[in-house]
GROMACS .gro file of N, CA, C and O in nm:
model
  536
    1MET      N    1  -0.933   0.274   1.067
    1MET     CA    2  -0.912   0.255   0.950
    1MET      C    3  -0.894   0.393   0.891
    1MET      O    4  -1.014   0.435   0.855
    2LYS      N    5  -0.828   0.340   0.811
    2LYS     CA    6  -0.782   0.502   0.732
    2LYS      C    7  -0.850   0.546   0.538
    2LYS      O    8  -0.827   0.349   0.537
    3ARG      N    9  -0.892   0.596   0.536
    3ARG     CA   10  -0.956   0.599   0.384
    3ARG      C   11  -0.823   0.658   0.294
    3ARG      O   12  -0.745   0.711   0.361
    4GLN      N   13  -0.800   0.555   0.193
    4GLN     CA   14  -0.726   0.546   0.073
    4GLN      C   15  -0.800   0.598  -0.040
    4GLN      O   16  -0.881   0.594  -0.044
    5LEU      N   17  -0.727   0.732  -0.126
    5LEU     CA   18  -0.809   0.787  -0.254
    5LEU      C   19  -0.768   0.723  -0.336
    5LEU      O   20  -0.603   0.709  -0.360
    6ILE      N   21  -0.766   0.640  -0.453
    6ILE     CA   22  -0.714   0.585  -0.592
    6ILE      C   23  -0.699   0.650  -0.669
    6ILE      O   24  -0.867   0.623  -0.733
    7ASN      N   25  -0.617   0.691  -0.760
    7ASN     CA   26  -0.640   0.743  -0.875
    7ASN      C   27  -0.542   0.774  -0.941
    7ASN      O   28  -0.387   0.723  -0.924
    8PRO      N   29  -0.508   0.632  -1.024
    8PRO     CA   30  -0.422   0.594  -1.128
    8PRO      C   31  -0.289   0.720  -1.232
    8PRO      O   32  -0.460   0.834  -1.213
    9PRO      N   33  -0.225   0.713  -1.201
    9PRO     CA   34  -0.174   0.877  -1.264
    9PRO      C   35  -0.242   0.866  -1.386
    9PRO      O   36  -0.239   1.026  -1.374
   10HIS      N   37  -0.287   0.776  -1.503
   10HIS     CA   38  -0.371   0.872  -1.618
   10HIS      C   39  -0.516   0.933  -1.546
   10HIS      O   40  -0.549   1.033  -1.668
   11THR      N   41  -0.561   0.910  -1.462
   11THR     CA   42  -0.652   1.004  -1.422
   11THR      C   43  -0.622   1.065  -1.302
   11THR      O   44  -0.744   1.186  -1.282
   12GLN      N   45  -0.512   1.155  -1.307
   12GLN     CA   46  -0.492   1.276  -1.211
   12GLN      C   47  -0.560   1.416  -1.212
   12GLN      O   48  -0.572   1.464  -1.157
   13ALA      N   49  -0.571   1.419  -1.369
   13ALA     CA   50  -0.628   1.546  -1.403
   13ALA      C   51  -0.759   1.526  -1.368
   13ALA      O   52  -0.822   1.651  -1.349
   14LEU      N   53  -0.849   1.431  -1.416
   14LEU     CA   54  -1.028   1.406  -1.365
   14LEU      C   55  -1.008   1.451  -1.160
   14LEU      O   56  -1.088   1.550  -1.190
   15TYR      N   57  -0.914   1.442  -1.096
   15TYR     CA   58  -0.909   1.422  -0.969
   15TYR      C   59  -0.891   1.534  -0.971
   15TYR      O   60  -0.945   1.632  -0.865
   16GLU      N   61  -0.806   1.642  -1.005
   16GLU     CA   62  -0.806   1.814  -0.977
   16GLU      C   63  -0.893   1.867  -1.057
   16GLU      O   64  -0.950   1.947  -1.032
   17GLN      N   65  -0.902   1.884  -1.184
   17GLN     CA   66  -1.045   1.942  -1.241
   17GLN      C   67  -1.168   1.925  -1.170
   17GLN      O   68  -1.250   1.986  -1.182
   18LEU      N   69  -1.229   1.765  -1.127
   18LEU     CA   70  -1.366   1.726  -1.135
   18LEU      C   71  -1.381   1.700  -0.962
   18LEU      O   72  -1.481   1.726  -0.923
   19HIS      N   73  -1.263   1.738  -0.950
   19HIS     CA   74  -1.236   1.713  -0.774
   19HIS      C   75  -1.348   1.555  -0.768
   19HIS      O   76  -1.438   1.562  -0.667
   20PHE      N   77  -1.318   1.465  -0.779
   20PHE     CA   78  -1.338   1.289  -0.761
   20PHE      C   79  -1.244   1.212  -0.749
   20PHE      O   80  -1.181   1.207  -0.865
   21SER      N   81  -1.287   1.091  -0.660
   21SER     CA   82  -1.163   0.991  -0.667
   21SER      C   83  -1.225   0.889  -0.724
   21SER      O   84  -1.303   0.849  -0.760
   22GLN      N   85  -1.169   0.813  -0.864
   22GLN     CA   86  -1.156   0.675  -0.930
   22GLN      C   87  -1.182   0.549  -0.776
   22GLN      O   88  -1.299   0.538  -0.874
   23ALA      N   89  -1.147   0.576  -0.744
   23ALA     CA   90  -1.207   0.501  -0.634
   23ALA      C   91  -1.174   0.571  -0.480
   23ALA      O   92  -1.074   0.592  -0.462
   24ALA      N   93  -1.230   0.483  -0.375
   24ALA     CA   94  -1.181   0.472  -0.238
   24ALA      C   95  -1.158   0.391  -0.168
   24ALA      O   96  -1.246   0.267  -0.190
   25ARG      N   97  -1.053   0.317  -0.125
   25ARG     CA   98  -1.026   0.235  -0.063
   25ARG      C   99  -1.079   0.249   0.139
   25ARG      O  100  -1.010   0.316   0.169
   26ALA      N  101  -1.133   0.179   0.191
   26ALA     CA  102  -1.132   0.174   0.363
   26ALA      C  103  -1.036   0.011   0.383
   26ALA      O  104  -1.220  -0.037   0.377
   27GLY      N  105  -1.017  -0.028   0.455
   27GLY     CA  106  -1.031  -0.125   0.491
   27GLY      C  107  -0.989  -0.217   0.337
   27GLY      O  108  -0.898  -0.203   0.220
   28ASP      N  109  -1.060  -0.337   0.352
   28ASP     CA  110  -1.023  -0.454   0.239
   28ASP      C  111  -1.162  -0.377   0.136
   28ASP      O  112  -1.205  -0.465  -0.007
   29LEU      N  113  -1.224  -0.279   0.148
   29LEU     CA  114  -1.357  -0.237   0.064
   29LEU      C  115  -1.294  -0.160   0.036
   29LEU      O  116  -1.224  -0.089   0.043
   30ILE      N  117  -1.309  -0.154  -0.166
   30ILE     CA  118  -1.309  -0.051  -0.286
   30ILE      C  119  -1.430   0.017  -0.315
   30ILE      O  120  -1.495  -0.067  -0.392
   31TRP      N  121  -1.454   0.131  -0.337
   31TRP     CA  122  -1.571   0.165  -0.422
   31TRP      C  123  -1.549   0.212  -0.514
   31TRP      O  124  -1.431   0.315  -0.536
   32VAL      N  125  -1.530   0.187  -0.657
   32VAL     CA  126  -1.488   0.256  -0.820
   32VAL      C  127  -1.588   0.329  -0.810
   32VAL      O  128  -1.710   0.318  -0.836
   33SER      N  129  -1.569   0.438  -0.848
   33SER     CA  130  -1.665   0.581  -0.929
   33SER      C  131  -1.717   0.548  -1.043
   33SER      O  132  -1.625   0.393  -1.112
   34GLY      N  133  -1.776   0.560  -1.102
   34GLY     CA  134  -1.856   0.549  -1.209
   34GLY      C  135  -1.783   0.543  -1.346
   34GLY      O  136  -1.667   0.659  -1.335
   35GLN      N  137  -1.691   0.423  -1.461
   35GLN     CA  138  -1.615   0.399  -1.506
   35GLN      C  139  -1.711   0.434  -1.672
   35GLN      O  140  -1.833   0.345  -1.703
   36VAL      N  141  -1.669   0.492  -1.776
   36VAL     CA  142  -1.736   0.499  -1.909
   36VAL      C  143  -1.668   0.448  -2.030
   36VAL      O  144  -1.558   0.401  -1.989
   37GLY      N  145  -1.678   0.453  -2.133
   37GLY     CA  146  -1.640   0.434  -2.207
   37GLY      C  147  -1.539   0.541  -2.356
   37GLY      O  148  -1.592   0.530  -2.421
   38ILE      N  149  -1.499   0.611  -2.247
   38ILE     CA  150  -1.375   0.686  -2.329
   38ILE      C  151  -1.231   0.654  -2.322
   38ILE      O  152  -1.212   0.569  -2.231
   39ASP      N  153  -1.211   0.638  -2.456
   39ASP     CA  154  -1.057   0.593  -2.466
   39ASP      C  155  -0.957   0.694  -2.428
   39ASP      O  156  -1.030   0.802  -2.425
   40ARG      N  157  -0.876   0.637  -2.358
   40ARG     CA  158  -0.791   0.753  -2.310
   40ARG      C  159  -0.686   0.794  -2.395
   40ARG      O  160  -0.640   0.931  -2.338
   41ASP      N  161  -0.713   0.744  -2.511
   41ASP     CA  162  -0.566   0.854  -2.596
   41ASP      C  163  -0.700   0.906  -2.637
   41ASP      O  164  -0.538   1.041  -2.664
   42THR      N  165  -0.730   0.873  -2.708
   42THR     CA  166  -0.845   1.022  -2.806
   42THR      C  167  -0.900   1.056  -2.663
   42THR      O  168  -0.958   1.181  -2.722
   43LEU      N  169  -0.976   1.075  -2.567
   43LEU     CA  170  -1.050   1.134  -2.460
   43LEU      C  171  -1.183   1.174  -2.548
   43LEU      O  172  -1.265   1.211  -2.489
   44ARG      N  173  -1.206   1.050  -2.618
   44ARG     CA  174  -1.311   1.054  -2.722
   44ARG      C  175  -1.435   0.872  -2.685
   44ARG      O  176  -1.364   0.801  -2.652
   45PRO      N  177  -1.561   0.906  -2.638
   45PRO     CA  178  -1.665   0.791  -2.637
   45PRO      C  179  -1.579   0.676  -2.755
   45PRO      O  180  -1.633   0.758  -2.853
   46ALA      N  181  -1.620   0.581  -2.738
   46ALA     CA  182  -1.630   0.413  -2.835
   46ALA      C  183  -1.792   0.443  -2.926
   46ALA      O  184  -1.871   0.494  -2.874
   47ALA      N  185  -1.688   0.399  -3.046
   47ALA     CA  186  -1.860   0.376  -3.131
   47ALA      C  187  -1.934   0.272  -3.100
   47ALA      O  188  -1.872   0.146  -3.103
   48GLY      N  189  -2.019   0.325  -2.990
   48GLY     CA  190  -2.128   0.135  -3.005
   48GLY      C  191  -2.134   0.086  -2.862
   48GLY      O  192  -2.034   0.102  -2.762
   49MET      N  193  -2.237   0.078  -2.823
   49MET     CA  194  -2.266  -0.028  -2.689
   49MET      C  195  -2.084  -0.146  -2.657
   49MET      O  196  -2.084  -0.113  -2.516
   50GLU      N  197  -2.079  -0.225  -2.728
   50GLU     CA  198  -1.956  -0.325  -2.711
   50GLU      C  199  -1.834  -0.205  -2.651
   50GLU      O  200  -1.764  -0.290  -2.583
   51ALA      N  201  -1.763  -0.160  -2.760
   51ALA     CA  202  -1.755  -0.099  -2.719
   51ALA      C  203  -1.684  -0.010  -2.602
   51ALA      O  204  -1.543  -0.023  -2.560
   52GLN      N  205  -1.823   0.079  -2.573
   52GLN     CA  206  -1.813   0.171  -2.496
   52GLN      C  207  -1.809   0.064  -2.376
   52GLN      O  208  -1.742   0.112  -2.275
   53ALA      N  209  -1.848  -0.032  -2.366
   53ALA     CA  210  -1.883  -0.161  -2.216
   53ALA      C  211  -1.727  -0.199  -2.208
   53ALA      O  212  -1.642  -0.233  -2.083
   54ARG      N  213  -1.652  -0.211  -2.325
   54ARG     CA  214  -1.511  -0.306  -2.278
   54ARG      C  215  -1.430  -0.140  -2.225
   54ARG      O  216  -1.375  -0.227  -2.158
   55LEU      N  217  -1.439  -0.093  -2.317
   55LEU     CA  218  -1.346   0.032  -2.190
   55LEU      C  219  -1.396   0.055  -2.095
   55LEU      O  220  -1.321   0.112  -1.998
   56ALA      N  221  -1.533   0.061  -2.045
   56ALA     CA  222  -1.583   0.106  -1.899
   56ALA      C  223  -1.546  -0.042  -1.806
   56ALA      O  224  -1.465   0.002  -1.709
   57PHE      N  225  -1.515  -0.117  -1.854
   57PHE     CA  226  -1.444  -0.235  -1.830
   57PHE      C  227  -1.366  -0.295  -1.757
   57PHE      O  228  -1.291  -0.279  -1.638
   58GLU      N  229  -1.239  -0.200  -1.879
   58GLU     CA  230  -1.092  -0.187  -1.844
   58GLU      C  231  -1.072  -0.064  -1.701
   58GLU      O  232  -0.981  -0.109  -1.658
   59GLY      N  233  -1.157   0.036  -1.751
   59GLY     CA  234  -1.131   0.106  -1.665
   59GLY      C  235  -1.143   0.046  -1.545
   59GLY      O  236  -1.120   0.120  -1.416
   60VAL      N  237  -1.269  -0.006  -1.501
   60VAL     CA  238  -1.303  -0.086  -1.337
   60VAL      C  239  -1.141  -0.180  -1.320
   60VAL      O  240  -1.114  -0.165  -1.213
   61LYS      N  241  -1.111  -0.265  -1.408
   61LYS     CA  242  -1.033  -0.338  -1.352
   61LYS      C  243  -0.863  -0.242  -1.372
   61LYS      O  244  -0.845  -0.283  -1.269
   62ASN      N  245  -0.839  -0.135  -1.443
   62ASN     CA  246  -0.742  -0.024  -1.395
   62ASN      C  247  -0.777  -0.013  -1.288
   62ASN      O  248  -0.630  -0.012  -1.178
   63VAL      N  249  -0.855   0.048  -1.270
   63VAL     CA  250  -0.842   0.122  -1.150
   63VAL      C  251  -0.879   0.010  -0.978
   63VAL      O  252  -0.809   0.037  -0.872
   64LEU      N  253  -0.916  -0.107  -1.011
   64LEU     CA  254  -0.908  -0.187  -0.869
   64LEU      C  255  -0.762  -0.271  -0.882
   64LEU      O  256  -0.735  -0.228  -0.773
   65GLU      N  257  -0.698  -0.243  -0.970
   65GLU     CA  258  -0.593  -0.273  -0.979
   65GLU      C  259  -0.507  -0.176  -0.886
   65GLU      O  260  -0.402  -0.242  -0.811
   66ALA      N  261  -0.497  -0.051  -0.892
   66ALA     CA  262  -0.423   0.014  -0.843
   66ALA      C  263  -0.458  -0.014  -0.668
   66ALA      O  264  -0.385   0.087  -0.632
   67ALA      N  265  -0.614  -0.036  -0.671
   67ALA     CA  266  -0.647  -0.039  -0.560
   67ALA      C  267  -0.610  -0.142  -0.486
   67ALA      O  268  -0.572  -0.105  -0.318
   68GLY      N  269  -0.518  -0.262  -0.561
   68GLY     CA  270  -0.447  -0.357  -0.454
   68GLY      C  271  -0.570  -0.518  -0.482
   68GLY      O  272  -0.540  -0.591  -0.391
   69ALA      N  273  -0.666  -0.477  -0.593
   69ALA     CA  274  -0.745  -0.633  -0.598
   69ALA      C  275  -0.724  -0.649  -0.756
   69ALA      O  276  -0.695  -0.621  -0.853
   70GLY      N  277  -0.856  -0.689  -0.793
   70GLY     CA  278  -0.884  -0.751  -0.933
   70GLY      C  279  -1.039  -0.748  -0.958
   70GLY      O  280  -1.128  -0.726  -0.869
   71LEU      N  281  -1.080  -0.793  -1.094
   71LEU     CA  282  -1.182  -0.741  -1.098
   71LEU      C  283  -1.289  -0.843  -1.036
   71LEU      O  284  -1.409  -0.908  -1.038
   72ALA      N  285  -1.174  -0.977  -0.986
   72ALA     CA  286  -1.274  -1.099  -0.941
   72ALA      C  287  -1.315  -1.103  -0.787
   72ALA      O  288  -1.401  -1.185  -0.740
   73ASP      N  289  -1.273  -0.993  -0.684
   73ASP     CA  290  -1.309  -0.909  -0.620
   73ASP      C  291  -1.453  -0.814  -0.618
   73ASP      O  292  -1.457  -0.806  -0.467
   74ILE      N  293  -1.492  -0.788  -0.731
   74ILE     CA  294  -1.639  -0.744  -0.784
   74ILE      C  295  -1.732  -0.811  -0.650
   74ILE      O  296  -1.737  -0.875  -0.682
   75VAL      N  297  -1.803  -0.708  -0.564
   75VAL     CA  298  -1.923  -0.780  -0.476
   75VAL      C  299  -2.031  -0.727  -0.555
   75VAL      O  300  -2.174  -0.776  -0.487
   76GLU      N  301  -2.032  -0.575  -0.583
   76GLU     CA  302  -2.140  -0.563  -0.588
   76GLU      C  303  -2.088  -0.447  -0.745
   76GLU      O  304  -2.048  -0.407  -0.766
   77LEU      N  305  -2.230  -0.486  -0.868
   77LEU     CA  306  -2.195  -0.394  -0.976
   77LEU      C  307  -2.321  -0.314  -0.981
   77LEU      O  308  -2.409  -0.379  -0.977
   78THR      N  309  -2.311  -0.165  -1.040
   78THR     CA  310  -2.442  -0.086  -1.092
   78THR      C  311  -2.395  -0.069  -1.189
   78THR      O  312  -2.280  -0.041  -1.199
   79THR      N  313  -2.456  -0.031  -1.297
   79THR     CA  314  -2.462  -0.017  -1.449
   79THR      C  315  -2.572   0.063  -1.485
   79THR      O  316  -2.694   0.012  -1.400
   80PHE      N  317  -2.548   0.161  -1.486
   80PHE     CA  318  -2.619   0.309  -1.575
   80PHE      C  319  -2.674   0.298  -1.699
   80PHE      O  320  -2.548   0.258  -1.780
   81HIS      N  321  -2.754   0.258  -1.787
   81HIS     CA  322  -2.763   0.266  -1.901
   81HIS      C  323  -2.845   0.346  -1.959
   81HIS      O  324  -2.960   0.414  -1.953
   82THR      N  325  -2.814   0.407  -2.065
   82THR     CA  326  -2.924   0.504  -2.147
   82THR      C  327  -3.032   0.483  -2.232
   82THR      O  328  -3.124   0.522  -2.269
   83GLY      N  329  -2.953   0.366  -2.329
   83GLY     CA  330  -3.067   0.234  -2.402
   83GLY      C  331  -3.095   0.098  -2.305
   83GLY      O  332  -3.016  -0.028  -2.384
   84LEU      N  333  -3.108   0.139  -2.226
   84LEU     CA  334  -3.160  -0.043  -2.116
   84LEU      C  335  -3.162  -0.117  -2.197
   84LEU      O  336  -3.097  -0.272  -2.209
   85ARG      N  337  -3.330  -0.132  -2.243
   85ARG     CA  338  -3.374  -0.226  -2.297
   85ARG      C  339  -3.290  -0.273  -2.448
   85ARG      O  340  -3.238  -0.437  -2.458
   86GLY      N  341  -3.239  -0.209  -2.524
   86GLY     CA  342  -3.216  -0.187  -2.625
   86GLY      C  343  -3.087  -0.280  -2.603
   86GLY      O  344  -3.022  -0.300  -2.724
   87ASP      N  345  -2.973  -0.235  -2.543
   87ASP     CA  346  -2.857  -0.257  -2.561
   87ASP      C  347  -2.817  -0.353  -2.486
   87ASP      O  348  -2.686  -0.367  -2.423
   88MET      N  349  -2.919  -0.435  -2.397
   88MET     CA  350  -2.862  -0.518  -2.300
   88MET      C  351  -2.788  -0.629  -2.289
   88MET      O  352  -2.710  -0.718  -2.262
   89GLY      N  353  -2.821  -0.674  -2.413
   89GLY     CA  354  -2.804  -0.818  -2.496
   89GLY      C  355  -2.627  -0.812  -2.508
   89GLY      O  356  -2.527  -0.918  -2.499
   90GLU      N  357  -2.557  -0.689  -2.547
   90GLU     CA  358  -2.467  -0.657  -2.627
   90GLU      C  359  -2.359  -0.611  -2.482
   90GLU      O  360  -2.254  -0.687  -2.468
   91PHE      N  361  -2.440  -0.550  -2.416
   91PHE     CA  362  -2.319  -0.490  -2.246
   91PHE      C  363  -2.329  -0.653  -2.190
   91PHE      O  364  -2.225  -0.683  -2.125
   92THR      N  365  -2.438  -0.737  -2.176
   92THR     CA  366  -2.365  -0.808  -2.109
   92THR      C  367  -2.262  -0.955  -2.197
   92THR      O  368  -2.223  -1.047  -2.081
   93LYS      N  369  -2.295  -0.949  -2.293
   93LYS     CA  370  -2.197  -0.989  -2.398
   93LYS      C  371  -2.036  -0.949  -2.284
   93LYS      O  372  -1.987  -1.098  -2.251
   94VAL      N  373  -2.050  -0.862  -2.313
   94VAL     CA  374  -1.894  -0.773  -2.288
   94VAL      C  375  -1.928  -0.781  -2.098
   94VAL      O  376  -1.769  -0.861  -2.031
   95LYS      N  377  -1.942  -0.785  -2.066
   95LYS     CA  378  -1.920  -0.835  -1.908
   95LYS      C  379  -1.931  -0.980  -1.877
   95LYS      O  380  -1.869  -1.010  -1.725
   96ASP      N  381  -1.956  -1.050  -1.942
   96ASP     CA  382  -1.988  -1.215  -1.907
   96ASP      C  383  -1.802  -1.272  -1.949
   96ASP      O  384  -1.784  -1.306  -1.884
   97GLU      N  385  -1.724  -1.205  -2.043
   97GLU     CA  386  -1.632  -1.202  -2.039
   97GLU      C  387  -1.519  -1.173  -1.924
   97GLU      O  388  -1.430  -1.218  -1.910
   98TYR      N  389  -1.557  -1.017  -1.934
   98TYR     CA  390  -1.467  -0.931  -1.753
   98TYR      C  391  -1.533  -1.063  -1.643
   98TYR      O  392  -1.414  -1.019  -1.539
   99LEU      N  393  -1.629  -1.074  -1.589
   99LEU     CA  394  -1.694  -1.144  -1.517
   99LEU      C  395  -1.786  -1.284  -1.561
   99LEU      O  396  -1.905  -1.304  -1.568
  100PRO      N  397  -1.662  -1.348  -1.588
  100PRO     CA  398  -1.745  -1.479  -1.624
  100PRO      C  399  -1.748  -1.615  -1.520
  100PRO      O  400  -1.803  -1.702  -1.542
  101ASP      N  401  -1.762  -1.621  -1.404
  101ASP     CA  402  -1.847  -1.657  -1.305
  101ASP      C  403  -1.811  -1.636  -1.156
  101ASP      O  404  -1.780  -1.503  -1.141
  102ARG      N  405  -1.893  -1.643  -1.115
  102ARG     CA  406  -1.870  -1.581  -0.932
  102ARG      C  407  -1.910  -1.480  -0.944
  102ARG      O  408  -1.877  -1.311  -0.921
  103TYR      N  409  -2.044  -1.433  -1.033
  103TYR     CA  410  -2.158  -1.371  -1.033
  103TYR      C  411  -2.154  -1.235  -0.928
  103TYR      O  412  -2.171  -1.292  -0.841
  104PRO      N  413  -2.097  -1.142  -0.919
  104PRO     CA  414  -2.122  -1.021  -0.797
  104PRO      C  415  -2.307  -0.961  -0.815
  104PRO      O  416  -2.390  -0.968  -0.956
  105ALA      N  417  -2.354  -0.922  -0.707
  105ALA     CA  418  -2.501  -0.897  -0.723
  105ALA      C  419  -2.436  -0.772  -0.806
  105ALA      O  420  -2.372  -0.695  -0.806
  106TRP      N  421  -2.585  -0.744  -0.933
  106TRP     CA  422  -2.630  -0.663  -0.987
  106TRP      C  423  -2.722  -0.616  -1.039
  106TRP      O  424  -2.834  -0.628  -1.045
  107THR      N  425  -2.694  -0.463  -1.027
  107THR     CA  426  -2.862  -0.393  -1.084
  107THR      C  427  -2.750  -0.293  -1.182
  107THR      O  428  -2.692  -0.196  -1.203
  108ALA      N  429  -2.856  -0.269  -1.292
  108ALA     CA  430  -2.828  -0.236  -1.412
  108ALA      C  431  -2.995  -0.146  -1.444
  108ALA      O  432  -3.128  -0.133  -1.361
  109VAL      N  433  -2.941  -0.053  -1.427
  109VAL     CA  434  -3.082   0.045  -1.362
  109VAL      C  435  -3.055   0.207  -1.550
  109VAL      O  436  -2.993   0.201  -1.619
  110GLY      N  437  -3.169   0.203  -1.595
  110GLY     CA  438  -3.178   0.277  -1.739
  110GLY      C  439  -3.227   0.457  -1.682
  110GLY      O  440  -3.282   0.474  -1.550
  111ILE      N  441  -3.149   0.527  -1.748
  111ILE     CA  442  -3.078   0.671  -1.730
  111ILE      C  443  -3.141   0.715  -1.827
  111ILE      O  444  -3.138   0.675  -1.950
  112THR      N  445  -3.211   0.817  -1.844
  112THR     CA  446  -3.249   0.921  -1.971
  112THR      C  447  -3.096   0.983  -1.996
  112THR      O  448  -3.054   1.054  -2.119
  113GLN      N  449  -2.950   1.028  -1.928
  113GLN     CA  450  -2.824   1.086  -1.964
  113GLN      C  451  -2.743   1.057  -1.860
  113GLN      O  452  -2.789   1.049  -1.799
  114LEU      N  453  -2.605   1.011  -1.964
  114LEU     CA  454  -2.509   1.084  -1.867
  114LEU      C  455  -2.397   1.216  -1.908
  114LEU      O  456  -2.449   1.305  -1.906
  115ALA      N  457  -2.264   1.178  -1.848
  115ALA     CA  458  -2.212   1.284  -1.828
  115ALA      C  459  -2.219   1.380  -2.004
  115ALA      O  460  -2.221   1.502  -2.030
  116ARG      N  461  -2.178   1.291  -2.085
  116ARG     CA  462  -2.166   1.346  -2.223
  116ARG      C  463  -2.253   1.284  -2.303
  116ARG      O  464  -2.308   1.182  -2.247
  117PRO      N  465  -2.316   1.335  -2.404
  117PRO     CA  466  -2.442   1.301  -2.503
  117PRO      C  467  -2.409   1.166  -2.554
  117PRO      O  468  -2.497   1.092  -2.550
  118GLU      N  469  -2.296   1.112  -2.631
  118GLU     CA  470  -2.256   1.013  -2.639
  118GLU      C  471  -2.217   0.865  -2.632
  118GLU      O  472  -2.202   0.709  -2.644
  119LEU      N  473  -2.205   0.955  -2.457
  119LEU     CA  474  -2.199   0.785  -2.377
  119LEU      C  475  -2.331   0.703  -2.341
  119LEU      O  476  -2.450   0.779  -2.339
  120LEU      N  477  -2.275   0.574  -2.353
  120LEU     CA  478  -2.448   0.445  -2.332
  120LEU      C  479  -2.445   0.388  -2.240
  120LEU      O  480  -2.534   0.329  -2.180
  121VAL      N  481  -2.307   0.345  -2.113
  121VAL     CA  482  -2.330   0.322  -2.025
  121VAL      C  483  -2.232   0.324  -1.914
  121VAL      O  484  -2.109   0.428  -1.953
  122GLU      N  485  -2.239   0.394  -1.779
  122GLU     CA  486  -2.128   0.358  -1.725
  122GLU      C  487  -2.148   0.243  -1.583
  122GLU      O  488  -2.262   0.229  -1.587
  123ILE      N  489  -2.059   0.276  -1.527
  123ILE     CA  490  -2.040   0.094  -1.448
  123ILE      C  491  -1.975   0.188  -1.339
  123ILE      O  492  -1.847   0.234  -1.329
  124ARG      N  493  -2.043   0.113  -1.170
  124ARG     CA  494  -1.931   0.126  -1.123
  124ARG      C  495  -1.969   0.074  -1.014
  124ARG      O  496  -2.068  -0.073  -1.024
  125ALA      N  497  -1.869  -0.001  -0.887
  125ALA     CA  498  -1.823  -0.139  -0.849
  125ALA      C  499  -1.824  -0.118  -0.670
  125ALA      O  500  -1.703  -0.032  -0.663
  126VAL      N  501  -1.809  -0.225  -0.612
  126VAL     CA  502  -1.791  -0.202  -0.481
  126VAL      C  503  -1.703  -0.365  -0.524
  126VAL      O  504  -1.720  -0.426  -0.520
  127ALA      N  505  -1.614  -0.378  -0.454
  127ALA     CA  506  -1.530  -0.482  -0.421
  127ALA      C  507  -1.445  -0.501  -0.236
  127ALA      O  508  -1.437  -0.424  -0.205
  128MET      N  509  -1.396  -0.609  -0.264
  128MET     CA  510  -1.376  -0.690  -0.125
  128MET      C  511  -1.200  -0.719  -0.151
  128MET      O  512  -1.254  -0.815  -0.188
  129ALA      N  513  -1.092  -0.614  -0.145
  129ALA     CA  514  -0.954  -0.745  -0.245
  129ALA      C  515  -0.948  -0.835  -0.127
  129ALA      O  516  -0.999  -0.852  -0.014
  130GLY      N  517  -0.850  -0.960  -0.218
  130GLY     CA  518  -0.857  -1.074  -0.126
  130GLY      C  519  -1.046  -1.162  -0.164
  130GLY      O  520  -0.982  -1.251  -0.139
  131SER      N  521  -1.125  -1.123  -0.192
  131SER     CA  522  -1.194  -1.207  -0.204
  131SER      C  523  -1.272  -1.311  -0.282
  131SER      O  524  -1.341  -1.425  -0.302
  132GLY      N  525  -1.195  -1.285  -0.428
  132GLY     CA  526  -1.233  -1.312  -0.547
  132GLY      C  527  -1.076  -1.468  -0.516
  132GLY      O  528  -1.123  -1.598  -0.648
  133ASP      N  529  -1.049  -1.518  -0.461
  133ASP     CA  530  -0.955  -1.579  -0.445
  133ASP      C  531  -0.996  -1.721  -0.443
  133ASP      O  532  -0.911  -1.851  -0.462
  134GLY      N  533  -1.104  -1.711  -0.415
  134GLY     CA  534  -1.153  -1.851  -0.411
  134GLY      C  535  -1.287  -1.892  -0.248
  134GLY      O  536  -1.311  -1.955  -0.232
   0.00000   0.00000   0.00000
């Protein structure tokens, strides 16, 4: 089985500059790299947890679609939070909008920092294409 690198067109510069793929797919399994709450147009982190979580989930969604899957195919979610206890309510509200049922396995990890000081959350996911169909 061959590994396929997934890099939607708007992320190609990240692949070339930072030397990592947005996702890798082998068979039906897809590993999505950590997605953060940076606005694609301004390249700045959004203000607040809710806005950053929304952008991060949109990133996961876009990468999965480029890999031939969708949010319903997520089987495992790992989230990294700089303010785990204080921001969990806002984060969970957004997560439940994007993953309203058939909840994946989820691990939330409190950390001291992310790649940029303004970032509050990073989301990585593992998906199995076609598994969310029912």
